[in-house]
mmCIF file of N, CA and C in Angstrom:
data_model
loop_
_atom_site.group_PDB
_atom_site.id
_atom_site.type_symbol
_atom_site.label_atom_id
_atom_site.label_comp_id
_atom_site.label_asym_id
_atom_site.label_seq_id
_atom_site.Cartn_x
_atom_site.Cartn_y
_atom_site.Cartn_z
ATOM 1 N N MET A 1 -5.911 23.642 19.287
ATOM 2 C CA MET A 1 -5.762 22.728 18.461
ATOM 3 C C MET A 1 -4.269 23.009 17.583
ATOM 4 N N LEU A 2 -3.423 22.275 17.373
ATOM 5 C CA LEU A 2 -2.349 21.873 16.759
ATOM 6 C C LEU A 2 -2.757 21.258 15.375
ATOM 7 N N MET A 3 -3.144 20.326 16.215
ATOM 8 C CA MET A 3 -3.202 19.188 14.251
ATOM 9 C C MET A 3 -4.383 18.038 15.310
ATOM 10 N N VAL A 4 -4.839 17.439 13.912
ATOM 11 C CA VAL A 4 -5.774 16.300 13.833
ATOM 12 C C VAL A 4 -5.115 14.952 13.566
ATOM 13 N N LEU A 5 -5.016 13.970 13.923
ATOM 14 C CA LEU A 5 -4.639 13.080 12.919
ATOM 15 C C LEU A 5 -5.256 11.830 13.441
ATOM 16 N N GLY A 6 -6.307 11.248 12.915
ATOM 17 C CA GLY A 6 -7.438 10.077 12.894
ATOM 18 C C GLY A 6 -8.171 10.862 14.337
ATOM 19 N N PRO A 7 -7.848 9.395 15.219
ATOM 20 C CA PRO A 7 -8.883 9.871 16.186
ATOM 21 C C PRO A 7 -8.162 10.635 17.618
ATOM 22 N N VAL A 8 -6.971 11.510 17.288
ATOM 23 C CA VAL A 8 -5.974 12.041 18.011
ATOM 24 C C VAL A 8 -6.026 13.398 18.212
ATOM 25 N N GLN A 9 -6.219 14.597 18.742
ATOM 26 C CA GLN A 9 -5.802 15.869 18.820
ATOM 27 C C GLN A 9 -4.773 15.893 19.868
ATOM 28 N N LEU A 10 -3.695 16.579 18.640
ATOM 29 C CA LEU A 10 -2.890 17.000 18.924
ATOM 30 C C LEU A 10 -2.899 18.367 19.289
ATOM 31 N N GLU A 11 -2.552 18.685 21.066
ATOM 32 C CA GLU A 11 -3.073 20.068 21.420
ATOM 33 C C GLU A 11 -1.864 20.713 22.110
ATOM 34 N N ALA A 12 -1.697 21.692 22.474
ATOM 35 C CA ALA A 12 -0.893 22.245 23.585
ATOM 36 C C ALA A 12 -0.512 21.177 24.468
ATOM 37 N N TRP A 13 -1.507 21.058 25.573
ATOM 38 C CA TRP A 13 -1.725 19.591 26.422
ATOM 39 C C TRP A 13 -3.176 18.932 26.384
ATOM 40 N N PRO A 14 -3.239 17.568 26.458
ATOM 41 C CA PRO A 14 -2.071 16.761 27.118
ATOM 42 C C PRO A 14 -1.280 16.181 25.939
ATOM 43 N N PHE A 15 -1.484 16.164 24.872
ATOM 44 C CA PHE A 15 -0.351 15.602 23.847
ATOM 45 C C PHE A 15 -0.290 16.963 22.911
ATOM 46 N N ASN A 16 0.780 17.521 23.288
ATOM 47 C CA ASN A 16 2.139 18.294 22.591
ATOM 48 C C ASN A 16 2.848 17.815 21.214
ATOM 49 N N ALA A 17 2.275 18.745 20.189
ATOM 50 C CA ALA A 17 3.292 18.572 19.082
ATOM 51 C C ALA A 17 4.132 19.660 18.951
ATOM 52 N N THR A 18 5.234 19.162 18.564
ATOM 53 C CA THR A 18 6.447 20.200 19.222
ATOM 54 C C THR A 18 6.718 20.499 17.610
ATOM 55 N N GLU A 19 6.820 19.705 16.737
ATOM 56 C CA GLU A 19 7.580 19.993 15.471
ATOM 57 C C GLU A 19 6.892 18.903 14.479
ATOM 58 N N TYR A 20 6.906 19.393 12.848
ATOM 59 C CA TYR A 20 6.833 18.462 11.761
ATOM 60 C C TYR A 20 7.522 18.393 10.697
ATOM 61 N N GLU A 21 7.658 17.677 10.184
ATOM 62 C CA GLU A 21 8.710 17.725 8.848
ATOM 63 C C GLU A 21 7.724 17.039 7.568
ATOM 64 N N HIS A 22 7.528 17.878 6.526
ATOM 65 C CA HIS A 22 6.601 17.514 5.308
ATOM 66 C C HIS A 22 7.468 16.971 4.102
ATOM 67 N N GLY A 23 7.834 16.002 3.707
ATOM 68 C CA GLY A 23 8.176 15.951 2.160
ATOM 69 C C GLY A 23 7.540 15.249 1.738
ATOM 70 N N HIS A 24 7.972 15.947 0.098
ATOM 71 C CA HIS A 24 7.248 14.818 -1.135
ATOM 72 C C HIS A 24 8.166 14.556 -2.057
ATOM 73 N N GLU A 25 7.813 13.601 -3.389
ATOM 74 C CA GLU A 25 9.082 13.386 -4.061
ATOM 75 C C GLU A 25 8.441 13.301 -5.431
ATOM 76 N N ALA A 26 9.028 13.346 -6.916
ATOM 77 C CA ALA A 26 8.606 12.713 -7.889
ATOM 78 C C ALA A 26 9.385 11.710 -8.080
ATOM 79 N N SER A 27 8.478 10.650 -9.262
ATOM 80 C CA SER A 27 9.416 9.413 -9.587
ATOM 81 C C SER A 27 9.488 9.406 -10.857
ATOM 82 N N PHE A 28 10.924 9.006 -11.257
ATOM 83 C CA PHE A 28 11.757 9.103 -12.314
ATOM 84 C C PHE A 28 12.021 8.062 -13.030
ATOM 85 N N ALA A 29 11.517 7.450 -14.246
ATOM 86 C CA ALA A 29 12.230 5.945 -15.311
ATOM 87 C C ALA A 29 13.767 6.504 -15.604
ATOM 88 N N GLU A 30 14.587 6.003 -15.478
ATOM 89 C CA GLU A 30 15.713 6.349 -16.350
ATOM 90 C C GLU A 30 16.228 5.544 -17.471
ATOM 91 N N LYS A 31 16.291 6.253 -18.571
ATOM 92 C CA LYS A 31 16.072 5.612 -19.812
ATOM 93 C C LYS A 31 18.027 5.432 -20.044
ATOM 94 N N PRO A 32 18.671 4.151 -20.278
ATOM 95 C CA PRO A 32 19.962 4.128 -20.702
ATOM 96 C C PRO A 32 20.050 4.803 -22.160
ATOM 97 N N VAL A 33 20.910 5.465 -21.811
ATOM 98 C CA VAL A 33 21.347 6.144 -23.812
ATOM 99 C C VAL A 33 23.155 5.924 -23.727
ATOM 100 N N LEU A 34 23.747 5.376 -24.854
ATOM 101 C CA LEU A 34 25.097 4.945 -24.843
ATOM 102 C C LEU A 34 25.916 6.503 -24.881
ATOM 103 N N GLY A 35 26.666 6.842 -24.020
ATOM 104 C CA GLY A 35 27.828 8.065 -24.228
ATOM 105 C C GLY A 35 27.136 9.356 -23.854
ATOM 106 N N THR A 36 25.943 9.251 -22.980
ATOM 107 C CA THR A 36 25.395 10.286 -22.837
ATOM 108 C C THR A 36 25.121 10.025 -21.548
ATOM 109 N N ARG A 37 24.421 11.324 -21.027
ATOM 110 C CA ARG A 37 23.679 10.925 -19.137
ATOM 111 C C ARG A 37 22.346 10.868 -19.472
ATOM 112 N N PRO A 38 22.232 9.664 -18.828
ATOM 113 C CA PRO A 38 20.339 8.981 -19.432
ATOM 114 C C PRO A 38 19.302 10.005 -19.208
ATOM 115 N N PRO A 39 18.615 9.750 -19.971
ATOM 116 C CA PRO A 39 17.386 10.676 -19.822
ATOM 117 C C PRO A 39 16.637 10.324 -18.535
ATOM 118 N N LEU A 40 15.990 11.342 -18.271
ATOM 119 C CA LEU A 40 14.787 10.630 -17.115
ATOM 120 C C LEU A 40 13.388 11.118 -17.619
ATOM 121 N N GLU A 41 12.458 10.177 -17.527
ATOM 122 C CA GLU A 41 11.030 10.365 -17.882
ATOM 123 C C GLU A 41 10.168 10.246 -16.515
ATOM 124 N N TRP A 42 9.255 11.595 -16.277
ATOM 125 C CA TRP A 42 8.738 11.470 -15.045
ATOM 126 C C TRP A 42 7.874 11.105 -15.217
ATOM 127 N N VAL A 43 7.403 10.023 -14.333
ATOM 128 C CA VAL A 43 6.039 8.942 -14.482
ATOM 129 C C VAL A 43 5.305 9.330 -13.481
ATOM 130 N N GLY A 44 5.240 10.102 -12.362
ATOM 131 C CA GLY A 44 4.457 10.791 -11.593
ATOM 132 C C GLY A 44 4.895 10.789 -10.162
ATOM 133 N N GLU A 45 3.677 11.052 -9.297
ATOM 134 C CA GLU A 45 4.410 11.251 -7.954
ATOM 135 C C GLU A 45 4.522 10.520 -7.461
ATOM 136 N N GLY A 46 5.277 10.709 -6.174
ATOM 137 C CA GLY A 46 6.217 9.615 -5.727
ATOM 138 C C GLY A 46 5.672 10.129 -4.111
ATOM 139 N N PRO A 47 6.256 9.473 -2.972
ATOM 140 C CA PRO A 47 5.633 9.281 -1.657
ATOM 141 C C PRO A 47 5.755 10.527 -0.865
ATOM 142 N N GLU A 48 4.551 11.168 -0.640
ATOM 143 C CA GLU A 48 4.466 12.129 0.409
ATOM 144 C C GLU A 48 4.662 11.392 1.873
ATOM 145 N N THR A 49 5.392 12.617 2.868
ATOM 146 C CA THR A 49 5.464 11.687 4.152
ATOM 147 C C THR A 49 5.568 12.668 5.108
ATOM 148 N N TRP A 50 4.934 12.565 6.417
ATOM 149 C CA TRP A 50 5.045 13.787 7.152
ATOM 150 C C TRP A 50 5.829 12.561 8.783
ATOM 151 N N SER A 51 6.330 13.593 9.186
ATOM 152 C CA SER A 51 7.274 13.069 10.660
ATOM 153 C C SER A 51 6.892 14.000 11.611
ATOM 154 N N ILE A 52 6.093 13.378 12.550
ATOM 155 C CA ILE A 52 5.356 14.780 13.680
ATOM 156 C C ILE A 52 5.909 14.122 15.060
ATOM 157 N N LYS A 53 6.490 15.266 15.798
ATOM 158 C CA LYS A 53 6.909 14.867 16.909
ATOM 159 C C LYS A 53 6.395 15.730 18.310
ATOM 160 N N ALA A 54 6.166 14.362 19.337
ATOM 161 C CA ALA A 54 5.324 15.367 20.375
ATOM 162 C C ALA A 54 5.865 14.768 21.623
ATOM 163 N N ARG A 55 5.319 15.437 22.701
ATOM 164 C CA ARG A 55 5.856 14.870 23.656
ATOM 165 C C ARG A 55 4.040 14.871 24.521
ATOM 166 N N ILE A 56 4.544 14.024 25.635
ATOM 167 C CA ILE A 56 3.282 14.044 26.946
ATOM 168 C C ILE A 56 4.066 14.350 28.122
ATOM 169 N N PHE A 57 3.362 14.638 29.055
ATOM 170 C CA PHE A 57 3.806 14.266 30.546
ATOM 171 C C PHE A 57 2.445 13.907 30.866
ATOM 172 N N PRO A 58 2.591 12.769 31.060
ATOM 173 C CA PRO A 58 1.448 11.905 31.516
ATOM 174 C C PRO A 58 1.295 12.064 33.354
ATOM 175 N N ARG A 59 2.101 11.954 33.994
ATOM 176 C CA ARG A 59 1.722 12.573 35.150
ATOM 177 C C ARG A 59 1.056 13.972 35.520
ATOM 178 N N ARG A 60 1.579 14.926 34.838
ATOM 179 C CA ARG A 60 1.211 15.939 35.171
ATOM 180 C C ARG A 60 -0.312 16.662 34.302
ATOM 181 N N PHE A 61 -0.032 16.069 33.422
ATOM 182 C CA PHE A 61 -1.039 16.489 32.038
ATOM 183 C C PHE A 61 -2.124 15.373 31.855
ATOM 184 N N GLY A 62 -1.560 14.016 31.710
ATOM 185 C CA GLY A 62 -2.646 13.013 31.249
ATOM 186 C C GLY A 62 -1.579 12.632 29.972
ATOM 187 N N GLY A 63 -2.059 12.009 28.904
ATOM 188 C CA GLY A 63 -2.241 11.918 27.217
ATOM 189 C C GLY A 63 -1.609 10.438 27.101
ATOM 190 N N LEU A 64 -1.770 9.274 28.118
ATOM 191 C CA LEU A 64 -1.321 7.924 28.059
ATOM 192 C C LEU A 64 -2.607 7.617 26.842
ATOM 193 N N GLU A 65 -3.775 7.645 26.822
ATOM 194 C CA GLU A 65 -5.038 7.585 26.533
ATOM 195 C C GLU A 65 -4.622 8.104 25.099
ATOM 196 N N HIS A 66 -4.322 9.167 24.606
ATOM 197 C CA HIS A 66 -4.234 9.217 23.452
ATOM 198 C C HIS A 66 -3.125 8.761 22.579
ATOM 199 N N LEU A 67 -2.022 8.408 23.632
ATOM 200 C CA LEU A 67 -0.915 7.654 22.883
ATOM 201 C C LEU A 67 -1.531 6.246 22.345
ATOM 202 N N LYS A 68 -2.227 5.572 23.636
ATOM 203 C CA LYS A 68 -3.189 4.676 22.862
ATOM 204 C C LYS A 68 -4.068 4.487 21.502
ATOM 205 N N LYS A 69 -4.769 5.332 21.803
ATOM 206 C CA LYS A 69 -5.530 5.707 20.562
ATOM 207 C C LYS A 69 -4.627 5.452 18.906
ATOM 208 N N LEU A 70 -4.049 6.491 19.524
ATOM 209 C CA LEU A 70 -2.776 6.433 18.104
ATOM 210 C C LEU A 70 -2.505 5.521 17.719
ATOM 211 N N SER A 71 -1.548 4.511 18.879
ATOM 212 C CA SER A 71 -1.060 3.053 18.690
ATOM 213 C C SER A 71 -2.393 2.236 18.002
ATOM 214 N N GLN A 72 -3.660 2.389 17.981
ATOM 215 C CA GLN A 72 -4.623 1.552 17.755
ATOM 216 C C GLN A 72 -5.026 1.672 16.495
ATOM 217 N N ALA A 73 -5.064 3.114 15.962
ATOM 218 C CA ALA A 73 -4.997 3.786 14.585
ATOM 219 C C ALA A 73 -4.089 3.420 13.773
ATOM 220 N N ARG A 74 -2.860 2.569 14.140
ATOM 221 C CA ARG A 74 -1.556 2.391 14.029
ATOM 222 C C ARG A 74 -1.929 0.771 12.997
ATOM 223 N N ALA A 75 -2.357 0.068 14.611
ATOM 224 C CA ALA A 75 -2.602 -1.061 14.335
ATOM 225 C C ALA A 75 -3.881 -1.835 13.420
ATOM 226 N N SER A 76 -4.786 -0.635 12.925
ATOM 227 C CA SER A 76 -5.952 -1.104 11.764
ATOM 228 C C SER A 76 -5.613 -0.967 10.801
ATOM 229 N N GLY A 77 -4.236 -0.334 10.270
ATOM 230 C CA GLY A 77 -3.932 -0.425 8.985
ATOM 231 C C GLY A 77 -4.880 0.865 8.202
ATOM 232 N N ARG A 78 -6.011 1.426 8.691
ATOM 233 C CA ARG A 78 -6.541 1.730 7.531
ATOM 234 C C ARG A 78 -6.293 3.518 7.752
ATOM 235 N N PRO A 79 -6.851 4.248 6.852
ATOM 236 C CA PRO A 79 -6.103 5.616 6.477
ATOM 237 C C PRO A 79 -6.901 6.503 7.367
ATOM 238 N N GLN A 80 -6.034 7.541 8.288
ATOM 239 C CA GLN A 80 -6.764 8.486 8.887
ATOM 240 C C GLN A 80 -6.614 9.836 8.294
ATOM 241 N N TYR A 81 -7.833 10.758 8.625
ATOM 242 C CA TYR A 81 -7.614 11.860 8.019
ATOM 243 C C TYR A 81 -6.687 13.383 8.679
ATOM 244 N N MET A 82 -6.250 13.515 8.159
ATOM 245 C CA MET A 82 -5.061 14.259 9.155
ATOM 246 C C MET A 82 -5.327 16.271 8.296
ATOM 247 N N MET A 83 -5.512 16.939 9.238
ATOM 248 C CA MET A 83 -5.419 18.467 9.147
ATOM 249 C C MET A 83 -4.871 18.942 10.291
ATOM 250 N N ARG A 84 -4.299 20.005 10.006
ATOM 251 C CA ARG A 84 -3.516 21.309 10.479
ATOM 252 C C ARG A 84 -4.588 22.133 11.288
ATOM 253 N N GLY A 85 -3.728 22.530 12.381
ATOM 254 C CA GLY A 85 -4.921 23.421 13.148
ATOM 255 C C GLY A 85 -5.255 24.626 12.726
ATOM 256 N N ASP A 86 -4.713 25.227 11.235
ATOM 257 C CA ASP A 86 -5.064 26.411 11.037
ATOM 258 C C ASP A 86 -6.542 26.519 9.869
ATOM 259 N N GLY A 87 -6.685 24.720 9.988
ATOM 260 C CA GLY A 87 -7.886 24.281 9.062
ATOM 261 C C GLY A 87 -7.569 23.512 7.781
ATOM 262 N N ALA A 88 -5.960 23.646 7.509
ATOM 263 C CA ALA A 88 -5.141 23.484 6.183
ATOM 264 C C ALA A 88 -5.689 21.831 6.369
ATOM 265 N N GLN A 89 -6.457 21.325 5.414
ATOM 266 C CA GLN A 89 -6.285 19.801 5.234
ATOM 267 C C GLN A 89 -5.265 18.902 4.403
ATOM 268 N N MET A 90 -4.623 18.387 5.204
ATOM 269 C CA MET A 90 -3.851 17.534 5.215
ATOM 270 C C MET A 90 -3.869 16.150 4.237
ATOM 271 N N GLY A 91 -5.241 15.680 4.010
ATOM 272 C CA GLY A 91 -5.991 14.668 3.382
ATOM 273 C C GLY A 91 -5.268 13.567 4.629
ATOM 274 N N TRP A 92 -5.858 12.472 3.814
ATOM 275 C CA TRP A 92 -5.549 10.562 3.936
ATOM 276 C C TRP A 92 -4.325 10.348 4.250
ATOM 277 N N VAL A 93 -4.184 9.860 5.561
ATOM 278 C CA VAL A 93 -2.660 9.535 5.554
ATOM 279 C C VAL A 93 -3.179 8.072 6.548
ATOM 280 N N VAL A 94 -1.758 7.102 6.167
ATOM 281 C CA VAL A 94 -1.462 6.020 6.835
ATOM 282 C C VAL A 94 -0.191 6.050 7.986
ATOM 283 N N ILE A 95 -0.676 5.511 8.699
ATOM 284 C CA ILE A 95 -0.005 5.656 10.271
ATOM 285 C C ILE A 95 1.484 4.636 10.339
ATOM 286 N N GLU A 96 2.806 4.649 9.571
ATOM 287 C CA GLU A 96 3.385 3.739 9.516
ATOM 288 C C GLU A 96 4.504 3.575 11.114
ATOM 289 N N LYS A 97 4.629 4.572 11.344
ATOM 290 C CA LYS A 97 5.337 4.033 13.007
ATOM 291 C C LYS A 97 4.920 4.981 13.810
ATOM 292 N N VAL A 98 4.900 4.776 14.962
ATOM 293 C CA VAL A 98 4.824 5.277 16.023
ATOM 294 C C VAL A 98 5.875 4.745 17.178
ATOM 295 N N GLN A 99 7.064 5.679 17.712
ATOM 296 C CA GLN A 99 8.320 5.490 18.326
ATOM 297 C C GLN A 99 7.928 6.138 19.557
ATOM 298 N N GLU A 100 8.073 5.344 20.599
ATOM 299 C CA GLU A 100 8.082 6.315 22.407
ATOM 300 C C GLU A 100 9.557 6.504 22.403
ATOM 301 N N SER A 101 9.560 7.489 23.285
ATOM 302 C CA SER A 101 10.993 7.274 23.929
ATOM 303 C C SER A 101 10.620 8.027 25.713
ATOM 304 N N SER A 102 10.755 7.304 26.828
ATOM 305 C CA SER A 102 10.339 7.555 28.125
ATOM 306 C C SER A 102 11.473 7.744 29.025
ATOM 307 N N SER A 103 11.543 8.938 29.666
ATOM 308 C CA SER A 103 12.450 9.482 30.411
ATOM 309 C C SER A 103 12.012 9.976 31.745
ATOM 310 N N TYR A 104 12.764 10.030 32.573
ATOM 311 C CA TYR A 104 11.987 10.365 34.198
ATOM 312 C C TYR A 104 11.234 9.375 34.924
ATOM 313 N N LEU A 105 11.675 8.043 34.583
ATOM 314 C CA LEU A 105 10.674 7.146 35.190
ATOM 315 C C LEU A 105 10.523 7.318 36.430
ATOM 316 N N ASP A 106 8.883 7.025 36.764
ATOM 317 C CA ASP A 106 8.670 7.055 38.124
ATOM 318 C C ASP A 106 8.524 5.740 38.807
ATOM 319 N N VAL A 107 7.917 5.294 39.749
ATOM 320 C CA VAL A 107 8.144 4.234 40.860
ATOM 321 C C VAL A 107 7.229 3.111 40.093
ATOM 322 N N LYS A 108 6.115 3.405 39.134
ATOM 323 C CA LYS A 108 5.811 2.352 38.716
ATOM 324 C C LYS A 108 6.223 2.142 37.040
ATOM 325 N N GLY A 109 7.438 2.999 36.570
ATOM 326 C CA GLY A 109 7.909 2.767 35.409
ATOM 327 C C GLY A 109 7.425 3.218 34.304
ATOM 328 N N VAL A 110 6.720 4.606 34.459
ATOM 329 C CA VAL A 110 6.066 5.438 33.914
ATOM 330 C C VAL A 110 6.855 6.503 33.378
ATOM 331 N N GLY A 111 7.091 6.607 32.422
ATOM 332 C CA GLY A 111 7.834 7.928 31.986
ATOM 333 C C GLY A 111 7.743 9.163 32.406
ATOM 334 N N GLN A 112 8.116 10.087 32.979
ATOM 335 C CA GLN A 112 7.224 11.562 33.469
ATOM 336 C C GLN A 112 7.393 12.430 32.068
ATOM 337 N N LEU A 113 8.568 12.144 31.362
ATOM 338 C CA LEU A 113 8.524 13.087 30.092
ATOM 339 C C LEU A 113 8.435 11.702 28.831
ATOM 340 N N ILE A 114 7.208 11.707 27.756
ATOM 341 C CA ILE A 114 7.733 10.469 27.072
ATOM 342 C C ILE A 114 7.431 11.371 25.671
ATOM 343 N N GLU A 115 8.484 10.950 24.666
ATOM 344 C CA GLU A 115 8.595 11.895 23.322
ATOM 345 C C GLU A 115 8.268 10.744 22.228
ATOM 346 N N ILE A 116 7.324 11.167 21.355
ATOM 347 C CA ILE A 116 6.731 10.432 20.656
ATOM 348 C C ILE A 116 7.148 11.011 18.996
ATOM 349 N N ASP A 117 7.372 9.745 18.282
ATOM 350 C CA ASP A 117 7.800 10.076 16.879
ATOM 351 C C ASP A 117 6.974 9.434 16.281
ATOM 352 N N ILE A 118 5.895 10.252 15.330
ATOM 353 C CA ILE A 118 5.296 9.453 14.310
ATOM 354 C C ILE A 118 5.444 9.761 12.941
ATOM 355 N N ALA A 119 5.621 9.062 12.684
ATOM 356 C CA ALA A 119 5.601 8.722 10.687
ATOM 357 C C ALA A 119 4.214 8.239 9.942
ATOM 358 N N VAL A 120 4.017 9.156 9.225
ATOM 359 C CA VAL A 120 2.760 8.987 8.297
ATOM 360 C C VAL A 120 3.361 9.286 6.750
ATOM 361 N N ARG A 121 2.363 8.778 6.051
ATOM 362 C CA ARG A 121 2.649 8.378 4.932
ATOM 363 C C ARG A 121 1.328 8.732 3.839
ATOM 364 N N ARG A 122 0.942 9.605 2.438
ATOM 365 C CA ARG A 122 -0.084 10.152 2.091
ATOM 366 C C ARG A 122 -0.635 8.617 1.423
ATOM 367 N N SER A 123 -2.099 8.766 1.444
ATOM 368 C CA SER A 123 -2.513 7.271 1.225
ATOM 369 C C SER A 123 -3.996 7.558 0.361
ATOM 370 N N ALA A 124 -4.112 6.652 -0.556
ATOM 371 C CA ALA A 124 -6.011 6.900 -1.113
ATOM 372 C C ALA A 124 -6.679 6.743 0.006
ATOM 373 N N LYS A 125 -7.677 8.062 -0.237
ATOM 374 C CA LYS A 125 -9.050 8.352 0.622
ATOM 375 C C LYS A 125 -9.855 6.710 0.813
ATOM 376 N N PRO A 126 -9.905 6.209 1.869
ATOM 377 C CA PRO A 126 -10.625 5.113 2.178
ATOM 378 C C PRO A 126 -11.999 4.672 1.417
ATOM 379 N N SER A 127 -12.786 3.073 1.455
ATOM 380 C CA SER A 127 -13.927 3.266 0.539
ATOM 381 C C SER A 127 -14.627 3.963 1.530
ATOM 382 N N ASN A 128 -16.122 3.919 0.656
ATOM 383 C CA ASN A 128 -17.274 4.403 1.561
ATOM 384 C C ASN A 128 -17.690 3.720 2.973
ATOM 385 N N GLY A 129 -17.507 2.253 2.603
ATOM 386 C CA GLY A 129 -17.645 1.626 3.790
ATOM 387 C C GLY A 129 -16.669 1.400 4.671
ATOM 388 N N SER A 130 -15.450 1.537 4.591
ATOM 389 C CA SER A 130 -14.395 1.852 5.602
ATOM 390 C C SER A 130 -14.652 2.988 5.909
ATOM 391 N N TYR A 131 -15.010 3.916 5.327
ATOM 392 C CA TYR A 131 -14.349 5.362 5.786
ATOM 393 C C TYR A 131 -15.704 5.434 7.524
ATOM 394 N N PHE A 132 -17.230 4.939 7.236
ATOM 395 C CA PHE A 132 -17.995 4.998 8.044
ATOM 396 C C PHE A 132 -17.592 3.776 9.000
ATOM 397 N N SER A 133 -16.754 2.603 8.820
ATOM 398 C CA SER A 133 -16.634 2.071 9.943
ATOM 399 C C SER A 133 -15.839 2.860 10.919
ATOM 400 N N LEU A 134 -14.799 3.641 10.602
ATOM 401 C CA LEU A 134 -13.932 4.809 11.223
ATOM 402 C C LEU A 134 -14.735 5.159 12.035
ATOM 403 N N LEU A 135 -15.537 5.942 12.092
ATOM 404 C CA LEU A 135 -16.594 6.962 12.178
ATOM 405 C C LEU A 135 -17.281 6.229 13.735
#
């Protein structure tokens, strides 16, 4: 297992995560001052985001059902738990965007190679009632 994002396990197959990016920011308030560079006051953590790139080969290994689960998790708007394959807990995130790019279409119009870009953002953990509804 390479990573878990909510109900989807990203593995070597059928849903193969090929790379991810992780970014985090700090937020600052700018205080205007005459005649000098404005001082910045730290006001807290800014957004923390991940970009995950994955591939599926539906004809050879399947994976369309995983893509459907991922889209359903995004559409729910609920926080999902994310964990890396080595056990590192990434925490609660919301899935902001899932973008697919299909190539080598078969006679039914399904791509033989589907590349997926997933954008997630750090979120507060869900309430207890909301958490148990995820299970």
